[in-house]
CSV table of C-alpha atoms in Angstrom, one decimal:
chain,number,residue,atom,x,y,z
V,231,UNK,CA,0.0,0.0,0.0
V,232,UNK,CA,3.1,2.2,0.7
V,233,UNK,CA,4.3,1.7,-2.3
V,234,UNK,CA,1.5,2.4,-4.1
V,235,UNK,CA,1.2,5.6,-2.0
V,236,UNK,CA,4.4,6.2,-3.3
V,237,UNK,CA,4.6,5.8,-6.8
V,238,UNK,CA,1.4,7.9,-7.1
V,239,UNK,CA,3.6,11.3,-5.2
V,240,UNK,CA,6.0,10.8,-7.7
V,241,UNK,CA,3.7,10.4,-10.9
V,242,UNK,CA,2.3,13.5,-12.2
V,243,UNK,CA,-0.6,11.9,-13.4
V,244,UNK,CA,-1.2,10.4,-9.9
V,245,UNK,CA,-1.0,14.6,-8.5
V,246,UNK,CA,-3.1,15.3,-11.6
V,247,UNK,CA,-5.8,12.7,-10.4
V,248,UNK,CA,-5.3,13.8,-6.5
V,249,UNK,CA,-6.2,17.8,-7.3
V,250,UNK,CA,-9.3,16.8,-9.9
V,251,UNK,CA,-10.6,14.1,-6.8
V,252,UNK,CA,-9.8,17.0,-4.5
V,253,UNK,CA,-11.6,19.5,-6.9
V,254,UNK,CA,-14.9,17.5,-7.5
V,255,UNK,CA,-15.2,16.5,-3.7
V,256,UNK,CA,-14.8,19.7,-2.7
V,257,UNK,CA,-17.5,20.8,-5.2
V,258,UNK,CA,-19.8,18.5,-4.2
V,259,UNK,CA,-19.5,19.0,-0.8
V,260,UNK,CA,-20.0,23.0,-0.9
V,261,UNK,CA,-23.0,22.1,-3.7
V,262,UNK,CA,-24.5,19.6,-0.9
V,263,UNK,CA,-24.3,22.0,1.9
V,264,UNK,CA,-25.7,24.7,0.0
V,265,UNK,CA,-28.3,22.5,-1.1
V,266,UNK,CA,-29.3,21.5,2.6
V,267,UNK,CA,-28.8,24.9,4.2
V,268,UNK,CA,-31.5,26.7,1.2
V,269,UNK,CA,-34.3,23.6,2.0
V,270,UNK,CA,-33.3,22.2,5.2
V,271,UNK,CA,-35.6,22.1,7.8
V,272,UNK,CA,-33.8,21.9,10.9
V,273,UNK,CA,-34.8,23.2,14.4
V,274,UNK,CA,-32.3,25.6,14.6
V,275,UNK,CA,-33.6,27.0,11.1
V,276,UNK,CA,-36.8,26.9,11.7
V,277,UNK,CA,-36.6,28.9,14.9
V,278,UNK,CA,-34.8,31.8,13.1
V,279,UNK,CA,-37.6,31.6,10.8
V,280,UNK,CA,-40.4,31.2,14.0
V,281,UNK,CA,-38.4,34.0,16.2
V,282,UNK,CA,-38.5,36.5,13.1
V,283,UNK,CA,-42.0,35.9,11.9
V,284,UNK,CA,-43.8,35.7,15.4
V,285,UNK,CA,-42.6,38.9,16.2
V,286,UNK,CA,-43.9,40.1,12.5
V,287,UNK,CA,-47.0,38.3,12.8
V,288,UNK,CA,-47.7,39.7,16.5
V,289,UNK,CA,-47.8,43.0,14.3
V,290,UNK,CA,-50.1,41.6,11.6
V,291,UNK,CA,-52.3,40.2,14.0
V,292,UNK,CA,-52.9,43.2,15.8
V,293,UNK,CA,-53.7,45.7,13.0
V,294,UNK,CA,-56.4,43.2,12.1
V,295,UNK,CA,-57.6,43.1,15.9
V,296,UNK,CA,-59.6,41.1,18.2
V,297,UNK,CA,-61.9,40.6,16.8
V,298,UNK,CA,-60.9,40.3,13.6
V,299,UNK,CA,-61.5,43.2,11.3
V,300,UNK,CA,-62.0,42.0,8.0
V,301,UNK,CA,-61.7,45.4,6.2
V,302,UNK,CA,-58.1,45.5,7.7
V,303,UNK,CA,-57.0,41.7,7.3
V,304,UNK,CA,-58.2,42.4,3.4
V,305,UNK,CA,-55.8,45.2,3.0
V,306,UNK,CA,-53.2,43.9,4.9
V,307,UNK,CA,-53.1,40.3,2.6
V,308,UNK,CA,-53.7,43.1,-0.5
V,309,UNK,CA,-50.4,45.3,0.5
V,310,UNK,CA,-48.5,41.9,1.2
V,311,UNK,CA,-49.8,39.8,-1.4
V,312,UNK,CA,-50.4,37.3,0.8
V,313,UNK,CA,-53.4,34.8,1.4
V,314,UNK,CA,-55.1,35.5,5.0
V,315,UNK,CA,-57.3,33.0,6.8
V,316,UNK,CA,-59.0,33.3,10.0
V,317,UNK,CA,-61.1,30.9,11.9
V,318,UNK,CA,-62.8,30.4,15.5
V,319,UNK,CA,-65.4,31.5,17.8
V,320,UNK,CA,-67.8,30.4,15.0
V,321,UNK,CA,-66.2,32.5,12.6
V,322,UNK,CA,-64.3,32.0,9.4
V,323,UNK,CA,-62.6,34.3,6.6
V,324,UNK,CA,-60.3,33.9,3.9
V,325,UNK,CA,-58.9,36.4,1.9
V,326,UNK,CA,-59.3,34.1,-1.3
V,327,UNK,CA,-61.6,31.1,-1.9
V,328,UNK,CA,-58.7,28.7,-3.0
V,329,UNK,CA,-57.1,28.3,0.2
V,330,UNK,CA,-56.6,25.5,1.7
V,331,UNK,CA,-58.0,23.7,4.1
V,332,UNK,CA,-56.2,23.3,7.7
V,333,UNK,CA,-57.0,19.4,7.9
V,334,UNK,CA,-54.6,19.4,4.7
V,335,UNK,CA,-51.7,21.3,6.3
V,336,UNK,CA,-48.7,19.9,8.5
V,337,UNK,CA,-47.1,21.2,10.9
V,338,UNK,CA,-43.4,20.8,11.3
V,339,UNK,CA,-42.8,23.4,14.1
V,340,UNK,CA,-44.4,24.5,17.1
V,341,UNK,CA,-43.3,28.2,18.8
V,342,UNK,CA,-44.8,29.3,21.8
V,343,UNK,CA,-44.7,32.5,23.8
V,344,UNK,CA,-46.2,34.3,26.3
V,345,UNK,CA,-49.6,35.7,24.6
V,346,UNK,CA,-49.5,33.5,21.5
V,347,UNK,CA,-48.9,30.1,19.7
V,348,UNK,CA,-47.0,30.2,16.7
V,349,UNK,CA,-47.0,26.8,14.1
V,350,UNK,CA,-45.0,26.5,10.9
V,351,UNK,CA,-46.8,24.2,8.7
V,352,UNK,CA,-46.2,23.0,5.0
V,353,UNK,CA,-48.6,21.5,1.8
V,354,UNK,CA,-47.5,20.9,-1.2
V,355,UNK,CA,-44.5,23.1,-1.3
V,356,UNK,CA,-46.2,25.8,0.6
V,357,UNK,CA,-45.1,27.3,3.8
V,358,UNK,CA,-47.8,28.5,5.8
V,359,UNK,CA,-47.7,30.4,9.6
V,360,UNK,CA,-50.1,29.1,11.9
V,361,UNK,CA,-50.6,31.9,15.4
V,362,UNK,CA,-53.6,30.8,17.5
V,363,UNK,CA,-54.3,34.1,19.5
V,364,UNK,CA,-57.5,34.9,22.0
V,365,UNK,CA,-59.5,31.6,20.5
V,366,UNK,CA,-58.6,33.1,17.2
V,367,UNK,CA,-56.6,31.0,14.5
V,368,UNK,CA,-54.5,33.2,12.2
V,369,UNK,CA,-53.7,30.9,9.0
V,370,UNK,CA,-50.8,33.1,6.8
V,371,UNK,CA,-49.3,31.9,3.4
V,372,UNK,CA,-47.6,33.8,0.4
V,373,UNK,CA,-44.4,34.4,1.9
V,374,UNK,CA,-42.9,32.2,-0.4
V,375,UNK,CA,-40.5,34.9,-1.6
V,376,UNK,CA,-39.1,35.3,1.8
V,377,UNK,CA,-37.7,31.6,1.6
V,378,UNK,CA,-36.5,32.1,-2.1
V,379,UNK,CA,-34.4,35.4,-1.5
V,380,UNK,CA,-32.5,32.9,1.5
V,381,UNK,CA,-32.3,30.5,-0.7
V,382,UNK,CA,-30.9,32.4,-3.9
V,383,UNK,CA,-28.6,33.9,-0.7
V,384,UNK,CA,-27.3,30.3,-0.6
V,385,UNK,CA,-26.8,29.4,-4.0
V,386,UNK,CA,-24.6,32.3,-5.1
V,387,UNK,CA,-22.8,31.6,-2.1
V,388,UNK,CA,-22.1,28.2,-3.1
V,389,UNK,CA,-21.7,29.7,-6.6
V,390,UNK,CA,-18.9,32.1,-5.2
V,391,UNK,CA,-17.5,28.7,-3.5
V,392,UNK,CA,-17.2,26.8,-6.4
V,393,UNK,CA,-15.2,28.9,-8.6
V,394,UNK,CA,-12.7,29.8,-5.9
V,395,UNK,CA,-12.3,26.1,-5.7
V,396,UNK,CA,-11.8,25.8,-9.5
V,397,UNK,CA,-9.3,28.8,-9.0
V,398,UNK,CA,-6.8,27.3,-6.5
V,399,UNK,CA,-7.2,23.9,-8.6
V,400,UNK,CA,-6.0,25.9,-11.8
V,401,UNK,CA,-3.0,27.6,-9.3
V,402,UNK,CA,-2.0,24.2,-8.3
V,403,UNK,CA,-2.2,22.3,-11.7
V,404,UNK,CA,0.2,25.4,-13.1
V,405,UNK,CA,2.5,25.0,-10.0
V,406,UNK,CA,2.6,21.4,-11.2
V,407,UNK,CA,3.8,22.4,-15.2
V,408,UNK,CA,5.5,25.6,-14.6
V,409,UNK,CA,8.7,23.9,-14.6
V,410,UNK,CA,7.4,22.8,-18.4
V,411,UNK,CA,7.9,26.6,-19.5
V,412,UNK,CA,11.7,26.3,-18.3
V,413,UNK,CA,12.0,23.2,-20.3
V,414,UNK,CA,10.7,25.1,-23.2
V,415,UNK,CA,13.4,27.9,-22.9
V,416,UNK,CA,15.8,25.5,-22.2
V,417,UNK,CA,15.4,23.3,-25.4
V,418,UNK,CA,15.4,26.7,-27.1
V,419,UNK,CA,18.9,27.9,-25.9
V,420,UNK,CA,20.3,24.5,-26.8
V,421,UNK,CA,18.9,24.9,-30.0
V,422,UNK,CA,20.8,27.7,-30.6
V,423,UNK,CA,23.9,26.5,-29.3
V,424,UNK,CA,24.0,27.7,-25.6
V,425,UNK,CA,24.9,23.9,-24.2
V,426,UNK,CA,26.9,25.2,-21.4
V,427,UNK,CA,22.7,25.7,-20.4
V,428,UNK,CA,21.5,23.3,-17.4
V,429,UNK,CA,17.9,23.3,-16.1
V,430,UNK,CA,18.0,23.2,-12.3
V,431,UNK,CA,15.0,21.0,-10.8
V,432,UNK,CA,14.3,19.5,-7.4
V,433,UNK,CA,11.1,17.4,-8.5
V,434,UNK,CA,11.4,13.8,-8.4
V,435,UNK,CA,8.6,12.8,-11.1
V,436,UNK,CA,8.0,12.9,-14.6
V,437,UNK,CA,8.4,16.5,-15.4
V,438,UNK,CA,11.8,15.9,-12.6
V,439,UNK,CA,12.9,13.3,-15.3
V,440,UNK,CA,12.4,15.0,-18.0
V,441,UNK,CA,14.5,18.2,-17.2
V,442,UNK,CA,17.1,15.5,-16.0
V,443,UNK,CA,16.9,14.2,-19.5
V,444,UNK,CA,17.9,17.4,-21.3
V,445,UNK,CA,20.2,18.0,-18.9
V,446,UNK,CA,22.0,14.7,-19.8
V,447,UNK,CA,21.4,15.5,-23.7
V,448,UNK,CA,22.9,18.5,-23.5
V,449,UNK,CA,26.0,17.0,-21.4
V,450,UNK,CA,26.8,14.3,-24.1
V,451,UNK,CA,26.4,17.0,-27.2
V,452,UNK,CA,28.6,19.5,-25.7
V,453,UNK,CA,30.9,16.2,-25.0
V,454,UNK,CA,30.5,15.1,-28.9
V,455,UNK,CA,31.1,18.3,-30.1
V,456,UNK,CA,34.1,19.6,-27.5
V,457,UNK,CA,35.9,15.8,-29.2
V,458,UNK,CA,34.9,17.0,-32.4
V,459,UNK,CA,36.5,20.4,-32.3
V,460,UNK,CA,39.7,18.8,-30.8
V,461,UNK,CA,39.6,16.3,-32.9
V,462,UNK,CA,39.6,19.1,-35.7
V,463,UNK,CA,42.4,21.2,-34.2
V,464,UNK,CA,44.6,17.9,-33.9
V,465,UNK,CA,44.3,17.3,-37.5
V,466,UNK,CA,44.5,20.7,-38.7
V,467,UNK,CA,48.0,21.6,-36.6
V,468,UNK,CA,49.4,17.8,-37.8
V,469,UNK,CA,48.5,19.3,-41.3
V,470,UNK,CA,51.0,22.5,-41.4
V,471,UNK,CA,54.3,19.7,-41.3
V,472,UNK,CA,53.6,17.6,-44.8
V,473,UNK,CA,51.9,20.4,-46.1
V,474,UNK,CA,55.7,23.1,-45.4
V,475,UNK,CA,57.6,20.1,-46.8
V,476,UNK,CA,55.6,19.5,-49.8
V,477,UNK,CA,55.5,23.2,-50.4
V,478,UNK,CA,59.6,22.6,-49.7
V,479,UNK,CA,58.7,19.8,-52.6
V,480,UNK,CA,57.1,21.3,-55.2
V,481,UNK,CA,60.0,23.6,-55.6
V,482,UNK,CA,61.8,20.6,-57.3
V,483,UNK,CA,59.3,20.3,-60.1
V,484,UNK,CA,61.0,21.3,-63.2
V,485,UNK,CA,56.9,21.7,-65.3
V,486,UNK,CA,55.9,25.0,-63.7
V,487,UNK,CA,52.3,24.1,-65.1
V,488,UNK,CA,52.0,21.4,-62.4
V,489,UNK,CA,54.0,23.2,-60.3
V,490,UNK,CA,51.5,25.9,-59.9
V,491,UNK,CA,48.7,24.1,-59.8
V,492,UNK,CA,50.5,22.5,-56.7
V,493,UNK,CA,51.3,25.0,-55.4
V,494,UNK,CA,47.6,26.9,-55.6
V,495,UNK,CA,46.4,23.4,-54.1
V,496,UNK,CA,48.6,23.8,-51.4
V,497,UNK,CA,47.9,27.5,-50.6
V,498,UNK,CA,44.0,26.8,-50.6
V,499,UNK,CA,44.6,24.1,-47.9
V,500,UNK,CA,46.9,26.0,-45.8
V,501,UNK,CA,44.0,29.1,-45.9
V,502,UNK,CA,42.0,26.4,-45.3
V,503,UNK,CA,43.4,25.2,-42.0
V,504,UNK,CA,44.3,28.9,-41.1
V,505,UNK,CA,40.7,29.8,-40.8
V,506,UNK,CA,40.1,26.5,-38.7
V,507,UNK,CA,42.1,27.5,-36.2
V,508,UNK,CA,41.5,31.3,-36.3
V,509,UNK,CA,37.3,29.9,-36.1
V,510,UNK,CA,38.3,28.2,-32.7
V,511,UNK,CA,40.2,31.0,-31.2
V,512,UNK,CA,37.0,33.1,-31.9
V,513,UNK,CA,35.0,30.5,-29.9
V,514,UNK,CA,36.9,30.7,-27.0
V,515,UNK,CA,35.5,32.6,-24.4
V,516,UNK,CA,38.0,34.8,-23.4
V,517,UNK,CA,39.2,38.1,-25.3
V,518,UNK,CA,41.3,37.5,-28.7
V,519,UNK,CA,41.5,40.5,-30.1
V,520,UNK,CA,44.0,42.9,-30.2
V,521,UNK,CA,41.9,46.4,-30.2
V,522,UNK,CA,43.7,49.4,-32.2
V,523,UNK,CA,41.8,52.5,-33.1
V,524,UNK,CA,42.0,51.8,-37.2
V,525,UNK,CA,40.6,53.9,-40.2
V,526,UNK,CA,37.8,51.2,-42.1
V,527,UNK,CA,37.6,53.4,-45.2
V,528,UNK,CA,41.3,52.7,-45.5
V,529,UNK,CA,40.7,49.5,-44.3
V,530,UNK,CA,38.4,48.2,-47.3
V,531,UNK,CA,40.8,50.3,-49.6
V,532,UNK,CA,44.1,47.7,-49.0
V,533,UNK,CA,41.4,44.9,-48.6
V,534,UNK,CA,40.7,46.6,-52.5
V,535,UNK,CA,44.1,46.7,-54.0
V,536,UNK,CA,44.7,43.3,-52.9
V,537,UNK,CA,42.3,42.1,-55.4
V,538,UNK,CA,44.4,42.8,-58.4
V,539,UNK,CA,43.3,40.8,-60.7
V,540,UNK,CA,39.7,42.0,-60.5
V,541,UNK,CA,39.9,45.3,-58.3
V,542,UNK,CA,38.6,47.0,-61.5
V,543,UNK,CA,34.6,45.0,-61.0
V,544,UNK,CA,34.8,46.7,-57.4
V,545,UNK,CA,32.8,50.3,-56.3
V,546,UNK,CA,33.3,51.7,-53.0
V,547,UNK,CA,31.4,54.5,-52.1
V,548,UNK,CA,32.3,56.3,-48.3
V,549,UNK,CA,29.3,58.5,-47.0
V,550,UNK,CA,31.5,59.6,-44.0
V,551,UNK,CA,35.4,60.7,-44.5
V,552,UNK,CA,35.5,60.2,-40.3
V,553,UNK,CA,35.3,56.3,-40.2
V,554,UNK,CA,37.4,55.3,-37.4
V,555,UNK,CA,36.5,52.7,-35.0
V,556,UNK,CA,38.1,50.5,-32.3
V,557,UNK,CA,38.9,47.3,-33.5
V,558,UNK,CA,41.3,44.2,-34.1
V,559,UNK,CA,42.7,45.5,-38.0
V,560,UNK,CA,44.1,42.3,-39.3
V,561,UNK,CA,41.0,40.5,-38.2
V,562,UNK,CA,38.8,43.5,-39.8
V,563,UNK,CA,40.9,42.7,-43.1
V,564,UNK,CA,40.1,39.5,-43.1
V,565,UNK,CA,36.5,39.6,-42.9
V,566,UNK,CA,36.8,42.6,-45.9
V,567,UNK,CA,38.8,39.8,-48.2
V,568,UNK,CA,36.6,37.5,-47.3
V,569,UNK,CA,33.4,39.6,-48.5
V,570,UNK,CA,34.6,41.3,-51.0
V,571,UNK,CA,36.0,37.1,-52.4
V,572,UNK,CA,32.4,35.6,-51.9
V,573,UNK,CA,31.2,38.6,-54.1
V,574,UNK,CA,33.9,38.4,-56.7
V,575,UNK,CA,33.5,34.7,-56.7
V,576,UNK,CA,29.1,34.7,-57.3
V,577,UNK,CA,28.6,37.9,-58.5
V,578,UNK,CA,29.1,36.7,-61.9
V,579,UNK,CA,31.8,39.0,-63.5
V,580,UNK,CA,28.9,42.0,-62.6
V,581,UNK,CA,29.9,45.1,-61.1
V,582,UNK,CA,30.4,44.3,-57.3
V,583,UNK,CA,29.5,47.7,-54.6
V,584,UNK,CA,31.0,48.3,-51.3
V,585,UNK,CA,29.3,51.3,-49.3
V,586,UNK,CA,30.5,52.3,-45.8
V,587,UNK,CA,28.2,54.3,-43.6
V,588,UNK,CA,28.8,55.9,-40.4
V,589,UNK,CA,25.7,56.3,-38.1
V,590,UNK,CA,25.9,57.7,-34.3
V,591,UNK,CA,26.9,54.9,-32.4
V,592,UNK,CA,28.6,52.2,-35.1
V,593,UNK,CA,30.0,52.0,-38.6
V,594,UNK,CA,28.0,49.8,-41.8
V,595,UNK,CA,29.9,48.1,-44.0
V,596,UNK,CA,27.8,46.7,-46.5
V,597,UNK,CA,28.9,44.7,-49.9
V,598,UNK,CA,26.3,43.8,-52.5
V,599,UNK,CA,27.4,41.7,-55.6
V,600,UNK,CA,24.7,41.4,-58.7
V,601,UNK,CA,24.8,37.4,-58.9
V,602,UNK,CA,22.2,34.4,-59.3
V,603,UNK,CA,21.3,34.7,-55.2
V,604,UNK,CA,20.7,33.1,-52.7
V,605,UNK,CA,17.4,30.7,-51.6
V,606,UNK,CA,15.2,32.0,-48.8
V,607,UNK,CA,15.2,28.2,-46.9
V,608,UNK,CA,19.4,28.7,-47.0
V,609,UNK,CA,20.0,32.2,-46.2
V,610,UNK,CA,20.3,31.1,-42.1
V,611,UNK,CA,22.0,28.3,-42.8
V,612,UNK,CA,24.7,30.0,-44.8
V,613,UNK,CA,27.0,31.3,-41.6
V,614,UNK,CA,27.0,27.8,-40.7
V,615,UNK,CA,30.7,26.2,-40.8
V,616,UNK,CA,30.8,23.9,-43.8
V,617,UNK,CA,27.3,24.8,-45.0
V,618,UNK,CA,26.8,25.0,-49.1
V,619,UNK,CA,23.6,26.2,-50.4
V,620,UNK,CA,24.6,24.4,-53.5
V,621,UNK,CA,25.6,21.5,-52.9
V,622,UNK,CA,26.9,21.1,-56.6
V,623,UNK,CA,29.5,23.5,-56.1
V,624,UNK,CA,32.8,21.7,-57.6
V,625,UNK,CA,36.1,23.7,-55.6
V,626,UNK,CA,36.4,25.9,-58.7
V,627,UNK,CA,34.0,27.9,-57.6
V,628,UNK,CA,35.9,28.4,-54.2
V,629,UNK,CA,35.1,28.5,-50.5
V,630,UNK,CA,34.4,25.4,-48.1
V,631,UNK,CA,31.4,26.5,-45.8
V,632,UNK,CA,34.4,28.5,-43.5
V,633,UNK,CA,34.6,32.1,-45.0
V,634,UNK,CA,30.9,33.7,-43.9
V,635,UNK,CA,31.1,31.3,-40.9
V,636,UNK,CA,34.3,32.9,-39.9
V,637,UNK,CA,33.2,36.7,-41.1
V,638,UNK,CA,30.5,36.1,-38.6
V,639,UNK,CA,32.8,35.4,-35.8
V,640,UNK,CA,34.6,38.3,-36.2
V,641,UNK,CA,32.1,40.8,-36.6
V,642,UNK,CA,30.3,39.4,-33.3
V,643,UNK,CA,34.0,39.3,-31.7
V,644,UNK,CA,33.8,43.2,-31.9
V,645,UNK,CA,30.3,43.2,-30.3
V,646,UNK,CA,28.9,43.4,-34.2
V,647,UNK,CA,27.0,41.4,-36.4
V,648,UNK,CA,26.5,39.7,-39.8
V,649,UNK,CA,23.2,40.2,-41.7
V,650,UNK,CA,22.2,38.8,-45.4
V,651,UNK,CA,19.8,39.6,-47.5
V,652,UNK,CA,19.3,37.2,-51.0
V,653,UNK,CA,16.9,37.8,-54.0
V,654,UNK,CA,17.5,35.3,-56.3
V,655,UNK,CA,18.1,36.9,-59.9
V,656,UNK,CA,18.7,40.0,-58.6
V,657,UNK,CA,21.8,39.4,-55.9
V,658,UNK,CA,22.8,39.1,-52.6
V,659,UNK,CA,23.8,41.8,-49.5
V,660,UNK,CA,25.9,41.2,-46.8
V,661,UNK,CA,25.9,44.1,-44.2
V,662,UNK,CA,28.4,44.2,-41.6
V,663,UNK,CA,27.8,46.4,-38.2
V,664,UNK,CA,30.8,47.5,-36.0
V,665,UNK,CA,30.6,49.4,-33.2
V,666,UNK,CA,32.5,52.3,-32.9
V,667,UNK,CA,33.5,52.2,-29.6
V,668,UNK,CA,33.6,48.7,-27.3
C-alpha cells in the first residue's frame, strides 16, 4: 500500500488525479451544503424563521384586531400579497376562496410565547404560519419569496465557492507544469547553441525526469562536439608539417604548369586550416582580439588593391570621411577579403559595390554583388561552418562552408554582427555592423 502511495507522489498523473478528486469532492461537498442549508428544515432554522415571523405576525395580528377586522385583514393580505385566513369562535374568513384547508396542512414546528402560539406548517411546497391568538386562528401563506431570496442567498454563495475552488485547482495544476515553461526555454537555448545551459529542478517525477533528461542531452552533445573540435584542431595543426615540406617539394618540379597548380592546391589548404584554427580562437570565451583604433575606409581600400586581378569589377562608395573605429585590424581585413571574395566569386563578372556608412553609435559596412542569389530556406544556414547552399558546387567555384562562418565570428567578436539579405536573380547583401566604440 506504501508503495502504491508512493509511486502515485511521484507520478504527475497520480497529482493530476489527487487535485481533480480534490476539486470534485470539494464541489460537491460545498453544492451539498448549500443544497441543505437553502431547504433544510432543521430546528435551529426553523426557529430563526419562527423568532422572526412571530414577532412580525404579533404586528399583523394586531392591525387586524380582536376581533378580527376584515376590512383590515383584506388590505393587509392586499399590501402583502399574501393569502389570510381566520377561523374560530364560529367565525371563518379567507382572503381568497382557493385556500386550503387546515386538515390538509402539517405542521413541522411548534413556537410558543407568552400571549400566543405560533406553528410552521407546509402543503405541497407551501409554507404556511399558523398563530392561534385569544381563541382566534390566524392561518398566513404567500411568503414564499421570503424563503427564495435565503435560498438564492445560498446558491450564489455556493456559486462564489465553487469557482474559488476551481481557481486554486487551476493555481496548483500550473505550479505542477510551470517547470514545463523552463523546459521550453531551455530546449530553445540549446537549440541555438547555448549547451553550457542546465535546467535546475528538485522534482522527483515525470516532469523531474524530463528536465534531467535534457540536462544529460545536452551534457553528451557538448561532450561530442568539445571531441569533435579537438579532434579538428589535432588534424588541422598535424596538417601544417607535410603540407611546409611538400611546399619545400614542389619547388623541385621542373613543369611549372604542375608546379603551380600545386602550389595553388597547397595555398587553398593551408587558408583552409588557417581559418580553422582562427574559427576556434574566436570561440573561446575569453578576449582574442588585439583592439587598435584603425581607419575602415582605409581599411576596405588595402582589402581593395589586394584584389588585383579583378579590383577593376569593385565600387566603394564612403558616406563619412571620419570612419574610425576600435577594432582588431588584421581580423577587420580578413573579414573585408573574405566579403569582397564571396562577391567576386558569385557575382558573376557583374559590377560588385562596397558602401560604408557611419551612423551615431557604429559604422556599416555593406557589400552587394549582382549574382544568381541566394534561396530564402538557406540564407540562415549560410553562416554555418561547412554549409553549401549548392551543394553542386565543384572547388572551382571556391570556399568550403568557413569564409561567412568565420566573417560572422569576427564581426560578433567586436560586439557586431552579420546580416544577409538574398533575391534570387537579382543578388545578394551582406551588411556588416561594427561598433564604434567597445
Amino acid at each position: 500500500m506504501l508503495s502504491v502511495i508512493n509511486n502515485v507522489q511521484k507520478s504527475i498523473f497520480g497529482r493530476l488525479l489527487f487535485i481533480f478528486s480534490i476539486t470534485a469532492a470539494s464541489i460537491l461537498l460545498v453544492l451539498f451544503l448549500s443544497l441543505k442549508m437553502a431547504t433544510k428544515d432543521g430546528d435551529s432554522r426553523r426557529t430563526r424563521f419562527a423568532s422572526l415571523f412571530s414577532d412580525h405576525a404579533n404586528y399583523l395580528i394586531n392591525d387586524i384586531g380582536t376581533p378580527p377586522n376584515i376590512s383590515k385583514a383584506t388590505n393587509i393580505a392586499n399590501s402583502l400579497h399574501i393569502q389570510i385566513m381566520i377561523t374560530g369562535n364560529e367565525f371563518l374568513w379567507k382572503s381568497s376562496d382557493t385556500f386550503v384547508s387546515p386538515d390538509n396542512i402539517e405542521v413541522i414546528h411548534r413556537h410558543h410565547r407568552e400571549d400566543i402560539k405560533f406553528s410552521m406548517g407546509r402543503y405541497k411546497g407551501e409554507r404556511f404560519f399558523i398563530i392561534k391568538k385569544d381563541g382566534y386562528t390566524y392561518y398566513l401563506t404567500g411568503l414564499r419569496s421570503f424563503i427564495k431570496e435565503d435560498g438564492y442567498l445560498w446558491f450564489w454563495v455556493a456559486l462564489t465557492l465553487c469557482f474559488t475552488i476551481l481557481y486554486f485547482s487551476y493555481r496548483a495544476i500550473n505550479w505542477l507544469f510551470a517547470p514545463l515553461k523552463l523546459i521550453q526555454y531551455g530546449a530553445q537555448t540549446i537549440e541555438k547553441g547555448g549547451l553550457s545551459f542546465r535546467l535546475h529542478s528538485d522534482r522527483n517525477d515525470e516532469i523531474g525526469n524530463i528536465t534531467h533528461a535534457v540536462n544529460s542531452m545536452a551534457t553528451e552533445l557538448e561532450k561530442m562536439l568539445e571531441a569533435k573540435r579537438q579532434l579538428l584542431l589535432a588534424i588541422s595543426h598535424e596538417l601544417r608539417t607535410p603540407i611546409t615540406r611538400a611546399k619545400v617539394g614542389i619547388e623541385f618540379i621542373d613543369n611549372h604548369k604542375i608546379k603551380q597548380s600545386l602550389s595553388d592546391d597547397l595555398s587553398e589548404l593551408d587558408r583552409l586550416i588557417g581559418e580553422l584554427l582562427e574559427s576556434e580562437r574566436l570561440n573561446q570565451k575569453h578576449n582574442v582580439l588585439s583592439l587598435h583604433d584603425i581607419d575602415i575606409t582605409q581599411l576596405i581600400r588595402t582589402a581593395v588593391s589586394a584584389t588585383t586581378d579583378k579590383n577593376n569589377q569593385i565600387e566603394v562608395i564612403n558616406h563619412e570621411p571620419y570612419s574610425h573605429i576600435k577594432g582588431d585590424p588584421l581580423r577587420l581585413e580578413l573579414l573585408i577579403k573574405n566579403l569582397i571574395g564571396n562577391g567576386l566569386k558569385y557575382g558573376d563578372d557583374k559590377p560588385f559595390v562596397i558602401t560604408n556608412t557611419r551612423q551615431e553609435h557604429d559604422i556599416t559596412i555593406e557589400f552587394k554583388d549582382q549574382g544568381s542569389g541566394i534561396e530564402e530556406e538557406h540564407l540562415q544556414h549560410i553562416t554555418e561552418p561547412f554549409y553549401r547552399a549548392d551543394s553542386a558546387r565543384q572547388r572551382q567555384t571556391g570556399g568550403y562552408g568557413l569564409g561567412l562562418y568565420l566573417c560572422k565570428l569576427i564581426a560578433e567578436a567586436h560586439k557586431g554582427k552579420l546580416d544577409i539579405v538574398s533575391t534570387i536573380g537579382e543578388g545578394t547583401t551582406v551588411t556588416v555592423t561594427l561598433p564604434i566604440n567597445q
